[in-house]
XYZ file of C-alpha atoms in Angstrom:
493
model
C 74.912 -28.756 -3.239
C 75.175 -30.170 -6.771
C 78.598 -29.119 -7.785
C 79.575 -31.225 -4.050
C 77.646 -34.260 -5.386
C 79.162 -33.824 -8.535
C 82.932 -34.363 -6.884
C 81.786 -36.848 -4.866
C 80.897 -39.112 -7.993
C 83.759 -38.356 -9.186
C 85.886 -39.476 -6.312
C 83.640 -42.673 -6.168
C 84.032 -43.131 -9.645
C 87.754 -42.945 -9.259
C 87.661 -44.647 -6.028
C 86.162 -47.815 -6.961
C 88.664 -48.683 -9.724
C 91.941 -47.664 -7.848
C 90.811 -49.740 -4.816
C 90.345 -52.793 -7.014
C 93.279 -52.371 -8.885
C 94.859 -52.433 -5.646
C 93.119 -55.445 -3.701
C 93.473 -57.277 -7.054
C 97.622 -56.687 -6.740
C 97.344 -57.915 -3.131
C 95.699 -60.518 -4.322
C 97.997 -61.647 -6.679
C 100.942 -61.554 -4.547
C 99.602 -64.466 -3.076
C 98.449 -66.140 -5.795
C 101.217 -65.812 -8.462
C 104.955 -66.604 -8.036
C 106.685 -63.234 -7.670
C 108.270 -63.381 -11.856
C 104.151 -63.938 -12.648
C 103.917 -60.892 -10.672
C 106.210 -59.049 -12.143
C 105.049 -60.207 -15.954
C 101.394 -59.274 -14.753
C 102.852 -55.455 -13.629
C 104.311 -55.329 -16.980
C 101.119 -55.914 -18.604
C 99.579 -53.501 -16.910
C 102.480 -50.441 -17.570
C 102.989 -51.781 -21.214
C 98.806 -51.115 -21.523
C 98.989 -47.689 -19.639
C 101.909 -46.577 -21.605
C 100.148 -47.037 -25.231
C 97.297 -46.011 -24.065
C 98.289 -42.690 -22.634
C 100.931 -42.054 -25.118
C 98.886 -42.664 -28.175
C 95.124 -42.184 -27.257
C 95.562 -39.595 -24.482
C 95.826 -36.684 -26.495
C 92.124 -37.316 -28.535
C 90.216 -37.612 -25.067
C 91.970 -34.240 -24.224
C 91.196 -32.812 -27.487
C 87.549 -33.743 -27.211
C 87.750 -32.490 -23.549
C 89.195 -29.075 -24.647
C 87.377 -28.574 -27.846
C 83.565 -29.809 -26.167
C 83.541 -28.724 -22.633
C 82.420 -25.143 -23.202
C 80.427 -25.927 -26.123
C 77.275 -27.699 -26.852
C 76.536 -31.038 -28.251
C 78.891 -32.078 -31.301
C 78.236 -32.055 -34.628
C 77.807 -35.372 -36.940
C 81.470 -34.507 -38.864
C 82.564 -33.439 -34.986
C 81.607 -37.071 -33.774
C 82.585 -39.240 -37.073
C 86.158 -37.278 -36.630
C 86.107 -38.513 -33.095
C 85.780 -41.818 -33.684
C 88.410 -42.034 -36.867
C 91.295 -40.256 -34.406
C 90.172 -43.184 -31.351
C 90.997 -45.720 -34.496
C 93.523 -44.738 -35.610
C 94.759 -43.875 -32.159
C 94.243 -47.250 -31.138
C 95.751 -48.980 -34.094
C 99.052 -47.210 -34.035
C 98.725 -48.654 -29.944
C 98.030 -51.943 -31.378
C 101.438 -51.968 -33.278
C 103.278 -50.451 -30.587
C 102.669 -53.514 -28.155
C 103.995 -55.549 -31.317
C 107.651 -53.764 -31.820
C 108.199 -54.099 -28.223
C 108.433 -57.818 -28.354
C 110.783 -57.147 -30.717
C 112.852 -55.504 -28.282
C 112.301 -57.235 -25.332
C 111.855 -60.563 -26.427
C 111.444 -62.195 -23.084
C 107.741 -60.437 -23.461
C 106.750 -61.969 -26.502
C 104.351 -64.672 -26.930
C 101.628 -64.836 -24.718
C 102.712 -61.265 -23.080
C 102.331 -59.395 -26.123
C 98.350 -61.156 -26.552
C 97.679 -59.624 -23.346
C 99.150 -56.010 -24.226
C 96.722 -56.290 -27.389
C 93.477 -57.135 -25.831
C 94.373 -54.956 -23.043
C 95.177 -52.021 -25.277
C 92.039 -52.663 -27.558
C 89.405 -52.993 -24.400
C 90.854 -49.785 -22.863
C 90.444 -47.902 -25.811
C 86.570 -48.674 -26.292
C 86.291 -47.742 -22.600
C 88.137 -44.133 -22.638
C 86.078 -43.309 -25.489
C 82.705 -44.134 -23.972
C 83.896 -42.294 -20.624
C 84.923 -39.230 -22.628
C 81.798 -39.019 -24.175
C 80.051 -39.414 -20.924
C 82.062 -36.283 -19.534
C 82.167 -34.076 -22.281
C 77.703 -34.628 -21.784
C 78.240 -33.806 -18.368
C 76.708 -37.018 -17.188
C 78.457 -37.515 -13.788
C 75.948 -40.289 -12.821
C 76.883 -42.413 -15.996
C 80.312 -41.808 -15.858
C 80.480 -42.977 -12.230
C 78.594 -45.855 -12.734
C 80.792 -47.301 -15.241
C 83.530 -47.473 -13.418
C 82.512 -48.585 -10.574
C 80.589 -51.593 -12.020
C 84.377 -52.036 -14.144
C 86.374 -52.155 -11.119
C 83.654 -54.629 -8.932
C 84.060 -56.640 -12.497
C 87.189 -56.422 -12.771
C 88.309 -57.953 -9.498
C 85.772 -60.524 -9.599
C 86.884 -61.506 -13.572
C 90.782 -61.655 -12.860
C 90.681 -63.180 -9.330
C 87.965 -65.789 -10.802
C 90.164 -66.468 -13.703
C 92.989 -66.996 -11.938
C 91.871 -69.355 -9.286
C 90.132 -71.309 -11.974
C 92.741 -72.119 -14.523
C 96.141 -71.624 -13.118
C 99.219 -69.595 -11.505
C 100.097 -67.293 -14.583
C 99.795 -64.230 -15.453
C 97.754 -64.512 -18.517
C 94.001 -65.636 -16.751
C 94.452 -62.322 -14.298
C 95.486 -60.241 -17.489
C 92.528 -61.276 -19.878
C 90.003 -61.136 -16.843
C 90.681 -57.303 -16.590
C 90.326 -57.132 -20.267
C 87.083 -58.529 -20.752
C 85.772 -56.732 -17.465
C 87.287 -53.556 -19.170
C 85.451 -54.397 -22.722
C 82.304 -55.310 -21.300
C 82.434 -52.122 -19.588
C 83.479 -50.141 -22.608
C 81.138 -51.266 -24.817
C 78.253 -50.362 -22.127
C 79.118 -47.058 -22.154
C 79.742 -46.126 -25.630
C 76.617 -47.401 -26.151
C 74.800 -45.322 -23.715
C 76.997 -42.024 -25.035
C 76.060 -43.210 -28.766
C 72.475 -42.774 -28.293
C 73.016 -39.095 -27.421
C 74.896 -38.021 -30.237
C 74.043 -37.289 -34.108
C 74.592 -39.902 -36.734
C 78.582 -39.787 -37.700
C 79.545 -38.712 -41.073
C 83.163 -38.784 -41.947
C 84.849 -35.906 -42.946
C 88.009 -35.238 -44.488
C 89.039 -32.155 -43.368
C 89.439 -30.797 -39.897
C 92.342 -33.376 -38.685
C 95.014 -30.694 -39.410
C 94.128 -28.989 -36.036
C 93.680 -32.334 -33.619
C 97.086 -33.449 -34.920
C 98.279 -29.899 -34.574
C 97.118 -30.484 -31.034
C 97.737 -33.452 -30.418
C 101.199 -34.702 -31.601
C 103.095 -32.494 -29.111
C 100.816 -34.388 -26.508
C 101.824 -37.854 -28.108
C 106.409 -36.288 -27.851
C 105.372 -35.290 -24.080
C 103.331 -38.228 -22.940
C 105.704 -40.618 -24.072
C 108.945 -38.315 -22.603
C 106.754 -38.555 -19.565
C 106.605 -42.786 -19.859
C 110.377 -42.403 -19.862
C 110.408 -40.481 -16.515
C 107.612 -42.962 -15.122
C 108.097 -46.541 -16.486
C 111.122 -47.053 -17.584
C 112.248 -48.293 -14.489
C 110.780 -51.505 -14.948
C 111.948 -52.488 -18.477
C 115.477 -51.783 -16.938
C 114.959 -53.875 -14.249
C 113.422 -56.508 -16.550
C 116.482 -56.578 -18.353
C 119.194 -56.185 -15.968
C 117.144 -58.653 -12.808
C 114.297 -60.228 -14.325
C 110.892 -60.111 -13.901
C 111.203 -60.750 -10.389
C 112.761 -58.039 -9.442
C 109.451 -55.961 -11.578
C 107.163 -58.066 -8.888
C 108.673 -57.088 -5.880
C 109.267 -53.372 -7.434
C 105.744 -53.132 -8.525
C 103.908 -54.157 -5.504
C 105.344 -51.265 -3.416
C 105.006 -49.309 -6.214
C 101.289 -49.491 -6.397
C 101.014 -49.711 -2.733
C 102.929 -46.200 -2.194
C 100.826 -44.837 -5.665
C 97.443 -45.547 -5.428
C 96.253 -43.653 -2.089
C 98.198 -40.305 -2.975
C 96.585 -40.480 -6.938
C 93.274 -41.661 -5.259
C 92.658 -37.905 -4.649
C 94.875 -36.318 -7.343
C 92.652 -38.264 -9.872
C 89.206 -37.527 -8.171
C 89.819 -33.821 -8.300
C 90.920 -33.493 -11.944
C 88.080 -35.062 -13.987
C 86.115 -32.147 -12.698
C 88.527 -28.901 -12.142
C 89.841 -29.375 -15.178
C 86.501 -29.079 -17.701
C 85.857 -26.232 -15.380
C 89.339 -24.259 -15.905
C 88.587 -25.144 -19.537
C 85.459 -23.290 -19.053
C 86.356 -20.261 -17.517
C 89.309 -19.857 -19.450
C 87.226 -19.928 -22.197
C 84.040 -17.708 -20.818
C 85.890 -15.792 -18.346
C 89.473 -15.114 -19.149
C 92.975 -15.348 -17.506
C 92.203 -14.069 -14.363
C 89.258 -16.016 -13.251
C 91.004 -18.930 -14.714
C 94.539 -18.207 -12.370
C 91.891 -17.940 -9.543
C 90.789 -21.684 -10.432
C 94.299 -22.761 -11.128
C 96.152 -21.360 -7.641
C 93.247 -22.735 -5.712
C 93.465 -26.147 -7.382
C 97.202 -26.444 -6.748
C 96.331 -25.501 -2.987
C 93.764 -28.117 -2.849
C 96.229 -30.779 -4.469
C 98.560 -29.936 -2.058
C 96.247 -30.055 1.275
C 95.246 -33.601 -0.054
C 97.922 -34.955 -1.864
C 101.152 -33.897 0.738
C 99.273 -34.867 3.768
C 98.719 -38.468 2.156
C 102.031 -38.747 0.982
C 103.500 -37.773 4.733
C 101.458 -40.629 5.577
C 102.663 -43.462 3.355
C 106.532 -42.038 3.982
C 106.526 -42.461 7.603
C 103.539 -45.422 7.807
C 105.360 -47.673 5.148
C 106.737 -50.330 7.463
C 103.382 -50.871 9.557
C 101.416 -50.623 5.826
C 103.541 -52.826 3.717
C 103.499 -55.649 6.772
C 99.736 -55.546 7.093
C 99.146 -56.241 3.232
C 102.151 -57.896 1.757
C 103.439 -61.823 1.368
C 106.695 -61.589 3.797
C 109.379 -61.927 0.208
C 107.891 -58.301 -0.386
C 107.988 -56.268 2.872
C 112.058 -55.120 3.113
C 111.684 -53.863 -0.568
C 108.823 -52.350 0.339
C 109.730 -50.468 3.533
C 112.803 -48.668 1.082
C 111.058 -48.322 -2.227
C 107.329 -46.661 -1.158
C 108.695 -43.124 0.549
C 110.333 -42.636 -2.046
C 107.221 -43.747 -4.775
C 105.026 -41.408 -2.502
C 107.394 -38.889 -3.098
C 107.670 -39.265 -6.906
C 103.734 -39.223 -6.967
C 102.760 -36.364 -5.473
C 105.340 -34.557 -7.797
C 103.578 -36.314 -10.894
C 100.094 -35.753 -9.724
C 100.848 -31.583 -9.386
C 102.953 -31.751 -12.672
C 99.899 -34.179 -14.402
C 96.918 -32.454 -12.649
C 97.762 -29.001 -12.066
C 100.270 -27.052 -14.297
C 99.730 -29.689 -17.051
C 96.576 -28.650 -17.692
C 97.173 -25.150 -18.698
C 99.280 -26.373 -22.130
C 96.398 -28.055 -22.943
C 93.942 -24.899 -21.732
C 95.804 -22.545 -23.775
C 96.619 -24.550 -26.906
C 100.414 -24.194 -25.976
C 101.544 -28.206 -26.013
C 104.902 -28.018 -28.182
C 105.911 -25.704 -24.479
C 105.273 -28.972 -22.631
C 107.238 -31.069 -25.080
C 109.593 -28.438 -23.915
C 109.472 -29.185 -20.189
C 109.755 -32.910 -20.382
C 113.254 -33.193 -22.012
C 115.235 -32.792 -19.073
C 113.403 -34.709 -16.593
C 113.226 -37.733 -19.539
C 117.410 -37.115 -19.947
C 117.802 -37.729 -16.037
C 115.144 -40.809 -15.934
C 116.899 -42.544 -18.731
C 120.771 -41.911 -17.751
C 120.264 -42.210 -14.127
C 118.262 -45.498 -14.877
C 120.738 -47.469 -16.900
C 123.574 -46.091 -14.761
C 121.882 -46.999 -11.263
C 118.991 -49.332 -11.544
C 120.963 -52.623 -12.351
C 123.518 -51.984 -9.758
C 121.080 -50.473 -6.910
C 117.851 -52.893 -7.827
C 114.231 -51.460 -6.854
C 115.484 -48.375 -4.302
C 117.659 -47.108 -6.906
C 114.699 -47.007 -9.509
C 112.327 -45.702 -6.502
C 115.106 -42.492 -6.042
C 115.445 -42.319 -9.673
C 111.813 -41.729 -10.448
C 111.752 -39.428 -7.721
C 114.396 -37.189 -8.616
C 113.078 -37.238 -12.055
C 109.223 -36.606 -11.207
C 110.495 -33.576 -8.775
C 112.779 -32.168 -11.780
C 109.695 -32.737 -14.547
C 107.331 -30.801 -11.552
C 109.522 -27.852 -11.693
C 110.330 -27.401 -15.449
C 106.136 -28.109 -15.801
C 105.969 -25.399 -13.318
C 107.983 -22.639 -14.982
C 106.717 -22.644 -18.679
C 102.830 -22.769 -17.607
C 103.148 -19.572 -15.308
C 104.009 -18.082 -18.039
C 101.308 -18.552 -19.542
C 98.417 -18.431 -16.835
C 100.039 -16.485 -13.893
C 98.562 -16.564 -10.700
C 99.615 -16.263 -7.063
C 99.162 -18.033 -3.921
C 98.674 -16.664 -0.849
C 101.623 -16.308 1.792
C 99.139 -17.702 4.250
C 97.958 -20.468 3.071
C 101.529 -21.870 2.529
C 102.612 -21.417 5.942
C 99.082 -22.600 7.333
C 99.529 -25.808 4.980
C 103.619 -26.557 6.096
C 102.497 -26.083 10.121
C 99.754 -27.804 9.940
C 101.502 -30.561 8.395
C 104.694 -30.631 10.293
C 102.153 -31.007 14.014
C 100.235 -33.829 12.125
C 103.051 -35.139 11.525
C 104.386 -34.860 14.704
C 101.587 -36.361 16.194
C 101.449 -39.325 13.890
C 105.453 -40.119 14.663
C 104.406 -39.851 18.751
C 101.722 -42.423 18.228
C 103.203 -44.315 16.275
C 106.244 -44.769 19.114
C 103.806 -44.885 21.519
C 102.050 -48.221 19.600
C 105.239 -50.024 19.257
C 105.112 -53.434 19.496
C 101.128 -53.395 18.404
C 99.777 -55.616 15.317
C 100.426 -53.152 12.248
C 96.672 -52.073 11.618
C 96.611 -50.920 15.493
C 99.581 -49.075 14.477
C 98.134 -47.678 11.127
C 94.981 -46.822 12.663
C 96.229 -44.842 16.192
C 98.684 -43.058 13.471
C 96.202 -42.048 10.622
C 93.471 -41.264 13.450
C 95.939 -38.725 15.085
C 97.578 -37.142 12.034
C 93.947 -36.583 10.396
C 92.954 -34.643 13.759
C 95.706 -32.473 14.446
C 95.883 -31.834 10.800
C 92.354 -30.800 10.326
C 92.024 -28.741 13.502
C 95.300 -26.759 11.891
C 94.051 -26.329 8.650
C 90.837 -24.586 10.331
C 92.701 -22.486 12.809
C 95.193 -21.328 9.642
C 91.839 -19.971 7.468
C 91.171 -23.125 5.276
C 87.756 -24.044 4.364
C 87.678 -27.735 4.367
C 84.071 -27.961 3.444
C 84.750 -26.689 0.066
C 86.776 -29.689 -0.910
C 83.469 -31.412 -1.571
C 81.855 -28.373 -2.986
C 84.279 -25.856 -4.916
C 87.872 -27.319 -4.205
C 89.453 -23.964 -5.594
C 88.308 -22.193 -3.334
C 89.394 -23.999 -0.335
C 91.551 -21.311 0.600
C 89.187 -18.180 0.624
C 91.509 -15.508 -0.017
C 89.856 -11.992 1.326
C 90.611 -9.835 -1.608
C 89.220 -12.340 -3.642
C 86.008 -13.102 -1.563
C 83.747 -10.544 -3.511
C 84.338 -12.189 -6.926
C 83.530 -15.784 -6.748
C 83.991 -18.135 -9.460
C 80.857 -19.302 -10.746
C 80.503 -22.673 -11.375
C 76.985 -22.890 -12.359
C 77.825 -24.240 -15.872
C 79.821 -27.185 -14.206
C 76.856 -28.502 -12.202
């Protein structure tokens, strides 16, 4: 079962990085004073934001242009690597204006959004390279030994020189680098020399700039949240948002993010080989997957958050915690169907400027909700602002990219998914009345032990196929007219 093996990497590889990113912020909480906290968050969402907005759109060009072809050229490469530049030199500058506008981030702040910025860049591009090769065992590698590093480098750092942000920050930047530079160097020695050309950039901006307008309208609906809060409360009010933040985010995009970084190459492929249709066949049954996974997690982090955010956080953090995280779950499984699903088909079909499209509104509401709310209402106003937003950026993502890879998902599986959900989740709210009283992880445990049986045995008894989740994950709904034509996936193993 190769294709199986090949997800499971993947979900190790994505695995390993989230969990460390998320025992380091534990960590920190009770190392840092909660404004270090909340200066350490920004680091992080300053880094993510450049990074995604400026050099996201050349790994998905290199994804979309070499993942149903062979081996790139020597121009193909040398272009490559003068977009990453560039790419990461216009990121580079970015982190520099926004001291300008914030300037309660400059200094010492904006050093860490450089070297941050700069290591991340050197690592996407090695990883891309790894994955457009196909070279799961690599790829999975690398980030596993970066997130083991990375904890070890930022809670080493810390402990050793002091209670800032800056030793944490730099720690995850030279774990990143070290990482990086490992596995461009490994990708390098499988590609041709580089020459650089000076043609062929008129397409990859053509592509990509509509990326860079939607990515950053998409930062908007996302991050702005904490800038505002910066600005109206202080970068304590950023700590104590962020920590339930990342505690509600990280186990729903845990699976979001291990699914995509293999159904996506292969909708690129069959788009490509086999047309619309197979390619809507991949595309339903991914959404189905997303939402087996994705809703049943974020069910549990809505109605576990008290017992959850009391087992892991300092006591200053738990109220905000208990308010802001249903609603963060919320907000992320919206994103991770938007990002991970009906995303992907602009990008598919060479039809970005219709995303650009799709992201105004949901950047409008993010923004004027924000300033109106946020300072007044504090964290839970920015955790039902990012919600509303994510849900109305979901359904204008929705609408344009039907229309341009329709597909249709079966009656049955959409009832089998909502009842099997609504009795796990029945069962988890008896057990969890019935454990009242208990430490939380007695709690957490009888809950998550009960809701993952009732909701398996329903998604069997409805027709699901839950043994394809580690083998073809579109197809873990079977539907029986489609049974005879199976999607072959032979060129993704």
């Amino acid at each position: 079962m190769i294709g199986g093996a090949n997800v499971l990497l993947y979900f190790g590889a994505n695995l390993a990085p989230r969990l460390s990113t998320f025992v380091l912020l534990l960590v920190l909480t009770r190392l840092l004073p909660v404004e270090e906290y909340g200066l350490f968050a920004l680091v992080v969402t300053t880094g993510e934001i450049l990074d995604m907005a400026v050099g996201g759109w050349v790994r998905l060009f290199i994804l979309s242009s070499d993942s149903g072809r062979g081996h790139p050229s020597a121009a193909q490469f040398g272009r490559t690597l003068v977009l990453t530049v560039v790419s990461c030199v216009v990121s580079l500058v970015g982190a520099l204006v926004l001291a300008l506008v914030q300037p309660n981030l400059a200094g010492p702040f904006t050093l860490a959004v450089l070297i941050y910025v700069g290591a991340f860049a050197i690592l996407r591009l090695g990883l891309t390279l790894l994955q457009t090769r196909q070279d799961h065992k690599l790829y999975a590698g690398i980030e596993v030994g970066r997130a083991v590093l990375s904890l070890a480098c930022a809670v080493g750092a810390e402990m050793a020189v002091g209670s800032t942000f800056l030793p944490a920050s730099l720690g995850v930047s030279l774990a990143t680098l070290v990482m990086g530079l490992i596995a461009c160097g490994l990708s390098f020695r499988h590609m041709p020399r580089p020459t650089i050309p000076l043609d062929g950039y008129r397409a990859a901006l053509a592509f990509g700039i509509p990326i860079v307008l939607v990515t950053l309208l998409g930062q908007v609906v996302g991050w702005l949240d904490r800038f505002i809060l910066n600005h109206a409360m202080g970068p304590a009010s950023v700590g104590l948002y962020a920590a339930a933040f990342a505690l509600a985010r990280q186990p729903v995009e845990l699976f979001s993010g291990s699914l995509n970084p293999y159904t996506y190459p292969m909708l690129v492929r069959s788009y490509l080989n086999d047309g619309r249709e197979v390619a809507g066949r991949i595309q339903a049954g991914t959404l189905v997957a997303l939402l087996l996974l994705c809703g049943a997690v974020t069910i549990g982090v809505a109605l576990l958050s008290q017992p959850f955010g009391a087992l892991v956080l300092p006591e200053p953090y738990r109220l905000e915690a208990t308010r802001v995280m249903p609603w963060i779950a919320l907000a992320t499984l919206c994103t991770s169907l938007k990002n991970f699903c009906f995303d992907n088909v602009f990008f598919v079909v060479r039809k970005n400027w219709q995303q650009l499209v799709s992201m105004v509104p949901p950047a409008i509401v993010s923004a004027v909700f924000g300033l109106l709310l946020i300072p007044h209402g504090g964290p839970q106003a920015a955790a039902v602002v990012a919600a509303f937003s994510a849900f109305v950026a979901l359904a204008g993502s929705a609408v344009l990219s039907r229309r341009l890879l329709p597909f249709t998902l079966a009656s049955r599986a959409l009832v089998g998914l909502v009842v099997a959900s609504m009795l796990a989740a029945a069962a988890l709210v008896g057990v969890r009345a019935l454990l009242v009283g208990q430490p939380p992880l007695v709690i957490l445990l009888g809950a998550t032990v009960a809701f993952s049986a009732v909701y398996a045995a329903g998604l069997s008894l409805a027709g699901f196929s839950l043994h394809r989740m580690f083998d073809r994950p579109w197809e873990v709904w079977q539907d029986k007219a489609a049974v005879g034509q199976p999607v072959n996936v032979s060129a993704s193993c």
